[in-house]
mmCIF file of C-alpha atoms and ligand atoms in Angstrom:
data_model
loop_
_atom_site.group_PDB
_atom_site.id
_atom_site.type_symbol
_atom_site.label_atom_id
_atom_site.label_comp_id
_atom_site.label_asym_id
_atom_site.label_seq_id
_atom_site.Cartn_x
_atom_site.Cartn_y
_atom_site.Cartn_z
ATOM 1 C CA MET A 1 -11.800 31.699 -28.861
ATOM 2 C CA GLY A 2 -10.131 29.664 -26.113
ATOM 3 C CA ALA A 3 -6.762 28.143 -26.911
ATOM 4 C CA SER A 4 -6.193 24.488 -26.159
ATOM 5 C CA ILE A 5 -3.304 23.874 -23.784
ATOM 6 C CA ILE A 6 -0.598 21.605 -25.184
ATOM 7 C CA ASP A 7 0.267 19.044 -22.525
ATOM 8 C CA GLY A 8 4.002 18.582 -23.024
ATOM 9 C CA ARG A 9 4.388 16.648 -19.800
ATOM 10 C CA GLY A 10 1.758 14.101 -20.802
ATOM 11 C CA ARG A 11 3.280 13.785 -24.296
ATOM 12 C CA ALA A 12 6.749 13.306 -22.815
ATOM 13 C CA ASP A 13 5.394 10.611 -20.473
ATOM 14 C CA ARG A 14 3.907 8.776 -23.452
ATOM 15 C CA LEU A 15 7.180 9.032 -25.374
ATOM 16 C CA CYS A 16 9.099 7.715 -22.364
ATOM 17 C CA ALA A 17 6.667 4.799 -22.005
ATOM 18 C CA GLU A 18 7.307 3.904 -25.675
ATOM 19 C CA LEU A 19 11.059 4.220 -25.127
ATOM 20 C CA ALA A 20 10.866 1.945 -22.080
ATOM 21 C CA MET A 21 9.276 -0.736 -24.279
ATOM 22 C CA ASP A 22 11.947 -0.210 -26.971
ATOM 23 C CA VAL A 23 14.730 -0.492 -24.398
ATOM 24 C CA ALA A 24 13.222 -3.644 -22.870
ATOM 25 C CA ALA A 25 13.061 -5.215 -26.353
ATOM 26 C CA MET A 26 16.660 -4.197 -27.139
ATOM 27 C CA ILE A 27 17.879 -5.793 -23.918
ATOM 28 C CA ALA A 28 15.820 -8.969 -24.396
ATOM 29 C CA GLN A 29 16.373 -9.499 -28.134
ATOM 30 C CA ASP A 30 19.792 -7.972 -28.808
ATOM 31 C CA ASN A 31 21.417 -8.011 -25.372
ATOM 32 C CA LEU A 32 21.933 -4.286 -25.925
ATOM 33 C CA ARG A 33 21.362 -1.903 -23.034
ATOM 34 C CA PRO A 34 21.482 1.753 -24.156
ATOM 35 C CA THR A 35 23.932 3.678 -21.979
ATOM 36 C CA LEU A 36 24.147 7.434 -21.469
ATOM 37 C CA ALA A 37 27.206 9.103 -19.954
ATOM 38 C CA THR A 38 26.629 12.571 -18.489
ATOM 39 C CA ILE A 39 29.489 14.890 -17.599
ATOM 40 C CA LEU A 40 29.050 17.804 -15.221
ATOM 41 C CA VAL A 41 31.945 20.193 -14.634
ATOM 42 C CA GLY A 42 31.708 22.469 -11.590
ATOM 43 C CA ASP A 43 28.881 22.978 -9.136
ATOM 44 C CA ASP A 44 26.336 25.224 -10.829
ATOM 45 C CA PRO A 45 23.112 24.344 -8.918
ATOM 46 C CA ALA A 46 20.801 24.558 -11.969
ATOM 47 C CA SER A 47 23.114 22.318 -14.013
ATOM 48 C CA GLU A 48 23.252 19.829 -11.137
ATOM 49 C CA ILE A 49 19.459 19.607 -11.130
ATOM 50 C CA TYR A 50 19.292 19.213 -14.931
ATOM 51 C CA VAL A 51 21.907 16.456 -15.020
ATOM 52 C CA ARG A 52 20.349 14.586 -12.115
ATOM 53 C CA ARG A 53 16.920 14.742 -13.783
ATOM 54 C CA LYS A 54 18.318 13.468 -17.076
ATOM 55 C CA ALA A 55 20.115 10.570 -15.374
ATOM 56 C CA GLU A 56 17.104 9.635 -13.236
ATOM 57 C CA GLN A 57 14.702 9.684 -16.159
ATOM 58 C CA ALA A 58 17.157 7.662 -18.237
ATOM 59 C CA GLU A 59 17.156 4.973 -15.563
ATOM 60 C CA GLN A 60 13.361 5.048 -15.387
ATOM 61 C CA VAL A 61 13.126 3.972 -19.037
ATOM 62 C CA GLY A 62 15.820 1.312 -18.568
ATOM 63 C CA ILE A 63 18.775 3.267 -20.003
ATOM 64 C CA ARG A 64 21.965 2.746 -17.998
ATOM 65 C CA SER A 65 23.327 6.048 -16.781
ATOM 66 C CA LEU A 66 26.973 6.801 -16.011
ATOM 67 C CA ARG A 67 27.497 10.067 -14.192
ATOM 68 C CA PHE A 68 30.824 11.894 -14.225
ATOM 69 C CA ARG A 69 31.241 14.880 -11.973
ATOM 70 C CA LEU A 70 34.414 16.913 -12.313
ATOM 71 C CA PRO A 71 35.679 19.865 -10.256
ATOM 72 C CA ALA A 72 35.284 23.412 -11.636
ATOM 73 C CA GLU A 73 39.059 23.735 -12.126
ATOM 74 C CA THR A 74 39.147 20.805 -14.604
ATOM 75 C CA ASP A 75 41.061 21.889 -17.727
ATOM 76 C CA THR A 76 40.203 21.305 -21.389
ATOM 77 C CA ALA A 77 42.840 18.583 -21.815
ATOM 78 C CA SER A 78 41.488 16.488 -18.918
ATOM 79 C CA LEU A 79 37.942 16.810 -20.168
ATOM 80 C CA LEU A 80 39.057 15.843 -23.682
ATOM 81 C CA GLY A 81 40.704 12.793 -22.142
ATOM 82 C CA LEU A 82 37.466 11.703 -20.461
ATOM 83 C CA VAL A 83 35.490 12.226 -23.700
ATOM 84 C CA ALA A 84 38.082 10.207 -25.660
ATOM 85 C CA GLY A 85 37.749 7.327 -23.186
ATOM 86 C CA LEU A 86 33.956 7.350 -23.490
ATOM 87 C CA ASN A 87 34.187 7.569 -27.303
ATOM 88 C CA ALA A 88 36.331 4.434 -27.281
ATOM 89 C CA ASP A 89 34.030 2.491 -24.938
ATOM 90 C CA PRO A 90 31.648 0.367 -27.070
ATOM 91 C CA ASP A 91 29.255 0.033 -24.122
ATOM 92 C CA VAL A 92 28.659 3.801 -24.027
ATOM 93 C CA HIS A 93 26.160 4.967 -26.653
ATOM 94 C CA GLY A 94 25.454 8.569 -25.694
ATOM 95 C CA ILE A 95 27.705 11.280 -24.256
ATOM 96 C CA LEU A 96 26.280 14.505 -22.853
ATOM 97 C CA VAL A 97 28.456 17.336 -21.590
ATOM 98 C CA GLN A 98 26.233 19.619 -19.535
ATOM 99 C CA LEU A 99 26.388 23.280 -20.591
ATOM 100 C CA PRO A 100 27.410 25.869 -19.647
ATOM 101 C CA LEU A 101 31.015 24.838 -19.075
ATOM 102 C CA PRO A 102 33.340 26.994 -16.967
ATOM 103 C CA ASP A 103 34.766 29.886 -19.058
ATOM 104 C CA HIS A 104 38.340 28.527 -19.122
ATOM 105 C CA ILE A 105 37.233 25.352 -20.944
ATOM 106 C CA ASP A 106 37.205 25.367 -24.772
ATOM 107 C CA ARG A 107 33.545 24.501 -25.258
ATOM 108 C CA ALA A 108 33.719 24.151 -29.068
ATOM 109 C CA ALA A 109 36.684 21.761 -28.803
ATOM 110 C CA ILE A 110 34.843 19.610 -26.252
ATOM 111 C CA LEU A 111 31.594 19.414 -28.239
ATOM 112 C CA ASP A 112 33.457 18.549 -31.426
ATOM 113 C CA ALA A 113 35.518 15.886 -29.634
ATOM 114 C CA ILE A 114 32.401 13.810 -28.958
ATOM 115 C CA GLU A 115 32.057 10.979 -31.470
ATOM 116 C CA PRO A 116 29.187 12.237 -33.736
ATOM 117 C CA GLY A 117 27.335 8.926 -33.385
ATOM 118 C CA LYS A 118 27.310 9.394 -29.581
ATOM 119 C CA ASP A 119 26.462 13.111 -29.701
ATOM 120 C CA VAL A 120 22.985 12.814 -28.146
ATOM 121 C CA ASP A 121 22.686 16.601 -27.734
ATOM 122 C CA GLY A 122 23.205 16.998 -31.494
ATOM 123 C CA PHE A 123 25.645 19.896 -31.032
ATOM 124 C CA HIS A 124 28.626 18.439 -32.945
ATOM 125 C CA THR A 125 29.537 20.419 -36.077
ATOM 126 C CA LEU A 126 28.953 17.320 -38.205
ATOM 127 C CA ASN A 127 25.446 16.777 -36.830
ATOM 128 C CA ALA A 128 24.638 20.498 -37.205
ATOM 129 C CA GLY A 129 25.857 20.289 -40.817
ATOM 130 C CA ARG A 130 23.838 17.156 -41.486
ATOM 131 C CA LEU A 131 20.758 18.908 -40.144
ATOM 132 C CA ALA A 132 21.399 21.934 -42.374
ATOM 133 C CA LEU A 133 21.652 19.621 -45.401
ATOM 134 C CA GLY A 134 18.564 17.634 -44.426
ATOM 135 C CA VAL A 135 20.588 14.440 -43.895
ATOM 136 C CA THR A 136 19.769 12.011 -41.061
ATOM 137 C CA GLY A 137 21.740 12.568 -37.871
ATOM 138 C CA LEU A 138 21.245 13.183 -34.172
ATOM 139 C CA VAL A 139 19.024 16.259 -33.806
ATOM 140 C CA PRO A 140 19.148 18.693 -30.835
ATOM 141 C CA CYS A 141 16.615 17.690 -28.212
ATOM 142 C CA THR A 142 14.509 20.823 -27.662
ATOM 143 C CA PRO A 143 13.856 21.388 -31.401
ATOM 144 C CA ALA A 144 13.072 17.676 -31.810
ATOM 145 C CA GLY A 145 10.548 17.933 -28.964
ATOM 146 C CA CYS A 146 8.991 21.025 -30.564
ATOM 147 C CA MET A 147 8.493 19.166 -33.845
ATOM 148 C CA ILE A 148 6.729 16.278 -32.096
ATOM 149 C CA LEU A 149 4.345 18.696 -30.364
ATOM 150 C CA LEU A 150 3.627 20.490 -33.654
ATOM 151 C CA ALA A 151 2.981 17.237 -35.492
ATOM 152 C CA ASP A 152 0.463 16.315 -32.776
ATOM 153 C CA HIS A 153 -1.437 19.578 -33.144
ATOM 154 C CA LEU A 154 -1.292 20.315 -36.855
ATOM 155 C CA SER A 155 -2.230 17.740 -39.478
ATOM 156 C CA ASP A 156 0.176 19.225 -42.026
ATOM 157 C CA LEU A 157 2.979 21.744 -41.615
ATOM 158 C CA GLN A 158 3.579 22.287 -45.328
ATOM 159 C CA GLY A 159 3.206 25.896 -46.453
ATOM 160 C CA ARG A 160 2.546 27.293 -42.991
ATOM 161 C CA HIS A 161 4.421 30.382 -41.917
ATOM 162 C CA ALA A 162 6.579 29.512 -38.908
ATOM 163 C CA VAL A 163 8.190 32.357 -36.992
ATOM 164 C CA VAL A 164 11.025 31.406 -34.652
ATOM 165 C CA VAL A 165 12.101 34.050 -32.157
ATOM 166 C CA GLY A 166 15.690 33.361 -31.099
ATOM 167 C CA CYS A 167 18.502 31.876 -33.184
ATOM 168 C CA SER A 168 20.793 30.099 -30.716
ATOM 169 C CA ASN A 169 22.614 26.952 -31.845
ATOM 170 C CA ILE A 170 20.718 25.013 -29.184
ATOM 171 C CA VAL A 171 17.139 25.941 -30.058
ATOM 172 C CA GLY A 172 16.278 28.560 -32.695
ATOM 173 C CA ARG A 173 18.722 27.699 -35.475
ATOM 174 C CA PRO A 174 18.231 23.888 -35.523
ATOM 175 C CA LEU A 175 14.484 24.327 -35.130
ATOM 176 C CA ALA A 176 14.403 26.615 -38.169
ATOM 177 C CA GLN A 177 16.139 23.852 -40.147
ATOM 178 C CA LEU A 178 13.596 21.256 -39.027
ATOM 179 C CA LEU A 179 10.697 23.549 -39.908
ATOM 180 C CA LEU A 180 12.208 24.110 -43.355
ATOM 181 C CA GLN A 181 12.478 20.353 -43.820
ATOM 182 C CA ALA A 182 8.787 20.154 -42.895
ATOM 183 C CA ARG A 183 8.180 22.591 -45.794
ATOM 184 C CA CYS A 184 7.179 25.566 -43.700
ATOM 185 C CA THR A 185 7.983 29.122 -44.728
ATOM 186 C CA VAL A 186 10.373 30.110 -41.952
ATOM 187 C CA THR A 187 11.160 33.518 -40.508
ATOM 188 C CA VAL A 188 13.842 33.694 -37.822
ATOM 189 C CA ALA A 189 13.752 36.771 -35.585
ATOM 190 C CA HIS A 190 16.440 37.749 -33.085
ATOM 191 C CA ILE A 191 17.548 40.581 -30.870
ATOM 192 C CA HIS A 192 18.473 42.772 -33.878
ATOM 193 C CA SER A 193 15.281 42.144 -35.837
ATOM 194 C CA VAL A 194 13.234 45.216 -36.719
ATOM 195 C CA ASN A 195 9.485 45.262 -36.023
ATOM 196 C CA LEU A 196 9.183 42.085 -33.935
ATOM 197 C CA PRO A 197 5.407 42.575 -33.448
ATOM 198 C CA GLY A 198 4.928 42.680 -37.232
ATOM 199 C CA LEU A 199 6.982 39.505 -37.741
ATOM 200 C CA VAL A 200 5.177 37.670 -34.924
ATOM 201 C CA GLY A 201 1.850 38.714 -36.468
ATOM 202 C CA LEU A 202 2.705 36.693 -39.621
ATOM 203 C CA ALA A 203 2.992 33.420 -37.727
ATOM 204 C CA ASP A 204 0.720 30.407 -38.195
ATOM 205 C CA ILE A 205 3.273 28.676 -35.960
ATOM 206 C CA LEU A 206 5.187 30.713 -33.387
ATOM 207 C CA VAL A 207 8.117 29.299 -31.431
ATOM 208 C CA VAL A 208 9.748 31.625 -28.928
ATOM 209 C CA ALA A 209 13.155 30.878 -27.429
ATOM 210 C CA ALA A 210 14.493 34.270 -26.405
ATOM 211 C CA GLY A 211 14.840 33.986 -22.628
ATOM 212 C CA SER A 212 12.922 37.245 -22.171
ATOM 213 C CA PRO A 213 9.927 36.958 -19.809
ATOM 214 C CA GLY A 214 6.631 38.120 -21.303
ATOM 215 C CA LEU A 215 8.296 39.344 -24.516
ATOM 216 C CA ILE A 216 5.410 38.333 -26.793
ATOM 217 C CA ARG A 217 2.147 40.210 -26.280
ATOM 218 C CA GLY A 218 -1.305 38.835 -27.023
ATOM 219 C CA ASP A 219 -2.318 41.635 -29.390
ATOM 220 C CA TRP A 220 0.669 40.847 -31.691
ATOM 221 C CA LEU A 221 -0.728 37.415 -32.537
ATOM 222 C CA LYS A 222 -2.642 36.219 -35.576
ATOM 223 C CA PHE A 223 -5.878 34.434 -34.665
ATOM 224 C CA GLY A 224 -5.457 30.651 -34.752
ATOM 225 C CA VAL A 225 -1.676 30.611 -34.259
ATOM 226 C CA VAL A 226 -0.089 27.552 -32.603
ATOM 227 C CA ILE A 227 2.474 28.681 -30.017
ATOM 228 C CA LEU A 228 5.375 26.797 -28.471
ATOM 229 C CA ASP A 229 6.922 28.815 -25.646
ATOM 230 C CA VAL A 230 10.437 27.491 -25.070
ATOM 231 C CA GLY A 231 11.513 30.250 -22.664
ATOM 232 C CA ILE A 232 12.260 29.357 -19.069
ATOM 233 C CA ASN A 233 12.595 32.467 -16.922
ATOM 234 C CA ARG A 234 12.731 32.596 -13.142
ATOM 235 C CA ILE A 235 11.062 35.782 -11.879
ATOM 236 C CA THR A 236 10.434 37.002 -8.364
ATOM 237 C CA ASP A 237 7.101 38.521 -7.413
ATOM 238 C CA PRO A 238 7.965 42.012 -6.121
ATOM 239 C CA VAL A 239 5.122 41.907 -3.583
ATOM 240 C CA THR A 240 5.325 38.390 -2.148
ATOM 241 C CA GLY A 241 9.002 37.756 -2.873
ATOM 242 C CA THR A 242 8.193 34.266 -4.187
ATOM 243 C CA ALA A 243 9.947 32.960 -7.278
ATOM 244 C CA ARG A 244 8.179 31.319 -10.182
ATOM 245 C CA ILE A 245 8.961 30.147 -13.694
ATOM 246 C CA VAL A 246 7.413 31.931 -16.673
ATOM 247 C CA GLY A 247 7.850 31.724 -20.436
ATOM 248 C CA ASP A 248 8.587 34.319 -23.099
ATOM 249 C CA VAL A 249 4.911 34.638 -24.115
ATOM 250 C CA ARG A 250 2.218 36.433 -22.104
ATOM 251 C CA PHE A 251 0.215 33.283 -21.618
ATOM 252 C CA ASN A 252 -3.119 34.765 -20.456
ATOM 253 C CA GLU A 253 -3.160 37.333 -23.267
ATOM 254 C CA ALA A 254 -2.292 34.672 -25.861
ATOM 255 C CA LEU A 255 -5.209 32.438 -24.830
ATOM 256 C CA ASP A 256 -7.706 34.705 -26.617
ATOM 257 C CA ARG A 257 -6.033 34.458 -30.009
ATOM 258 C CA ALA A 258 -4.064 31.205 -30.185
ATOM 259 C CA ALA A 259 -5.508 27.882 -31.306
ATOM 260 C CA ALA A 260 -3.065 26.057 -29.014
ATOM 261 C CA ILE A 261 -0.222 27.012 -26.686
ATOM 262 C CA THR A 262 2.304 25.289 -24.443
ATOM 263 C CA PRO A 263 2.325 26.277 -20.778
ATOM 264 C CA VAL A 264 5.521 27.073 -18.885
ATOM 265 C CA PRO A 265 6.332 24.919 -17.028
ATOM 266 C CA GLY A 266 4.867 21.680 -18.382
ATOM 267 C CA GLY A 267 5.164 22.399 -22.111
ATOM 268 C CA VAL A 268 8.354 22.094 -24.138
ATOM 269 C CA GLY A 269 10.643 21.421 -21.142
ATOM 270 C CA PRO A 270 9.631 17.797 -20.454
ATOM 271 C CA MET A 271 9.909 17.002 -24.172
ATOM 272 C CA THR A 272 13.565 18.029 -24.154
ATOM 273 C CA ILE A 273 14.582 15.280 -21.724
ATOM 274 C CA ALA A 274 12.342 12.709 -23.435
ATOM 275 C CA CYS A 275 14.064 13.500 -26.758
ATOM 276 C CA LEU A 276 17.482 13.161 -25.144
ATOM 277 C CA LEU A 277 16.495 9.640 -24.087
ATOM 278 C CA ARG A 278 15.151 8.965 -27.567
ATOM 279 C CA ASN A 279 18.469 10.094 -29.075
ATOM 280 C CA THR A 280 20.282 7.707 -26.717
ATOM 281 C CA VAL A 281 18.125 4.810 -27.891
ATOM 282 C CA ILE A 282 18.701 5.815 -31.541
ATOM 283 C CA ALA A 283 22.466 6.053 -30.939
ATOM 284 C CA ALA A 284 22.516 2.600 -29.303
ATOM 285 C CA ARG A 285 20.623 1.084 -32.235
ATOM 286 C CA GLN A 286 22.932 2.760 -34.729
ATOM 287 C CA SER A 287 25.999 1.487 -32.854
ATOM 288 C CA ARG A 288 24.819 -2.077 -33.331
ATOM 289 C CA LYS A 289 24.224 -1.418 -37.045
ATOM 290 C CA ARG A 290 27.748 -0.017 -37.307
ATOM 291 C CA THR A 291 29.117 -3.134 -35.655
ATOM 292 C CA MET A 292 27.132 -5.370 -37.994
ATOM 293 C CA PHE A 293 28.346 -3.336 -40.964
ATOM 294 C CA THR A 294 31.921 -3.592 -39.761
ATOM 295 C CA ASN A 295 31.593 -7.341 -39.637
ATOM 296 C CA ILE A 296 30.399 -7.752 -43.223
ATOM 297 C CA PRO A 297 33.306 -9.609 -44.877
ATOM 298 C CA GLY A 298 34.747 -7.619 -47.739
ATOM 299 C CA SER A 299 33.477 -4.241 -46.520
ATOM 300 C CA ALA A 300 35.949 -1.406 -46.168
ATOM 301 C CA GLU A 301 35.141 -1.241 -42.461
ATOM 302 C CA HIS A 302 35.815 -4.959 -42.124
ATOM 303 C CA HIS A 303 39.285 -4.526 -43.620
ATOM 304 C CA ARG A 304 39.978 -1.484 -41.497
ATOM 305 C CA SER A 305 38.922 -3.189 -38.273
ATOM 306 C CA ASN A 306 40.958 -6.283 -39.146
ATOM 307 C CA MET A 307 43.954 -4.107 -39.861
ATOM 308 C CA GLN A 308 43.509 -2.442 -36.481
ATOM 309 C CA GLU A 309 43.348 -5.811 -34.776
ATOM 310 C CA GLU A 310 46.546 -6.838 -36.536
ATOM 311 C CA VAL A 311 48.303 -3.689 -35.448
ATOM 312 C CA ILE A 312 47.095 -4.069 -31.886
ATOM 313 C CA SER A 313 48.042 -7.754 -31.650
HETATM 314 P P1 LIG B 1 20.326 32.263 -25.978
HETATM 315 O O1 LIG B 1 20.512 33.375 -25.000
HETATM 316 O O2 LIG B 1 21.485 31.479 -26.440
HETATM 317 O O3 LIG B 1 19.618 32.862 -27.278
HETATM 318 C C1 LIG B 1 18.541 33.752 -27.173
HETATM 319 C C2 LIG B 1 18.110 34.163 -28.552
HETATM 320 O O4 LIG B 1 16.979 35.014 -28.429
HETATM 321 C C3 LIG B 1 19.170 34.974 -29.320
HETATM 322 O O5 LIG B 1 19.189 34.545 -30.667
HETATM 323 C C4 LIG B 1 18.688 36.414 -29.215
HETATM 324 O O6 LIG B 1 19.047 37.187 -30.351
HETATM 325 C C5 LIG B 1 17.182 36.244 -29.111
HETATM 326 N N1 LIG B 1 16.545 37.303 -28.335
HETATM 327 C C6 LIG B 1 16.809 37.640 -27.049
HETATM 328 N N2 LIG B 1 16.056 38.685 -26.681
HETATM 329 C C7 LIG B 1 15.294 39.013 -27.756
HETATM 330 C C8 LIG B 1 14.330 40.015 -28.015
HETATM 331 N N3 LIG B 1 13.995 40.917 -27.087
HETATM 332 N N4 LIG B 1 13.766 40.060 -29.232
HETATM 333 C C9 LIG B 1 14.096 39.163 -30.193
HETATM 334 N N5 LIG B 1 15.026 38.190 -30.007
HETATM 335 C C10 LIG B 1 15.604 38.127 -28.806
HETATM 336 O O7 LIG B 1 19.216 31.345 -25.334
HETATM 337 P P2 LIG B 1 18.800 29.803 -25.609
HETATM 338 O O8 LIG B 1 19.788 28.900 -25.035
HETATM 339 O O9 LIG B 1 18.380 29.616 -27.023
HETATM 340 O O10 LIG B 1 17.493 29.743 -24.688
HETATM 341 C C11 LIG B 1 16.400 30.601 -24.913
HETATM 342 C C12 LIG B 1 15.362 30.357 -23.834
HETATM 343 O O11 LIG B 1 14.900 29.029 -23.935
HETATM 344 C C13 LIG B 1 15.884 30.510 -22.406
HETATM 345 O O12 LIG B 1 14.856 31.004 -21.586
HETATM 346 C C14 LIG B 1 16.221 29.087 -22.009
HETATM 347 O O13 LIG B 1 16.162 28.901 -20.596
HETATM 348 C C15 LIG B 1 15.109 28.342 -22.692
HETATM 349 N N6 LIG B 1 15.410 26.960 -23.011
HETATM 350 C C16 LIG B 1 14.461 26.054 -22.716
HETATM 351 C C17 LIG B 1 14.654 24.730 -23.034
HETATM 352 C C18 LIG B 1 13.560 23.769 -22.740
HETATM 353 O O14 LIG B 1 13.799 22.586 -22.665
HETATM 354 N N7 LIG B 1 12.310 24.240 -22.602
HETATM 355 C C19 LIG B 1 15.845 24.308 -23.625
HETATM 356 C C20 LIG B 1 16.818 25.260 -23.954
HETATM 357 C C21 LIG B 1 16.577 26.606 -23.646
#
């Protein structure tokens, strides 16, 4: 059996084309231009590339991008100050602090300082809690992209056994929540799991986000499994010395057993940025709804905002 290759790049392009139309309509009809602020602290080359890509792709779909670049020695208090300013700016709808941050910065404090409605990475404690409870909120981008790819390739997720390898707060954990919401039976494996091959062999859906090149072997897989390989690993060919990017799954071995599989690169990666842009558009729309709600005479928000105006004036 030959697996079909899931074209994440093509899917992301389609999503971005839809977003570009949404953004154009928001500008024309509501005079609302979604705006994404990105913050990069330090000069990690990979982070620089990621942030630049995010900002460029945002602009391509019509989202305004504000880029903040701070020196590596920036302290937590200064970064909190920048986040507070962006939280207070009604023309900023999404705030993204590129990770990893330098070790001396209190990462948890920074992520939780972002206004939850502007938290387009979906890492704020409130958004993580909402996701765990199955309540609408901003969802982390890579898991959101995974769910779109799965929905494209499987008519119904209900009752399928999904095995997620990796349980980070960025990928594995939120993805497990989304798969549960989609009524899958979910197994989450991690570095301490016993008998990984046996667990992987249960999967109708296998998502691997371990950061371990070639971890998953072809002969572990159930026939007909749908595989999303989230891993991005840079390896150097010992003979030629050239570097290349590979996933966590042995792609060529998996082709014989899987029904469908994402390549690396060109699979889940492009979906992550597309979903960041989608979150920015959602956040912008929600901001307008909040404003409308605030302006409803008699609402609690209306009173509160009037009180604030009185205090300020
Ligand atoms: P992480 O290091 O925070 O977490 C890795 C997880 O994998 C941990 O839960 C760990 O227990 C588990 N793990 C590691 N080795 C394992 C093993 N041998 N067996 C079983 N479990 C194992 O990493 P992360 O941030 O979640 O990223 C994981 C991978 O996904 C990395 O390669 C990263 O570059 C990639 N990634 C890709 C995208 C994308 O857009 N495609 C986005 C985020 C992360």
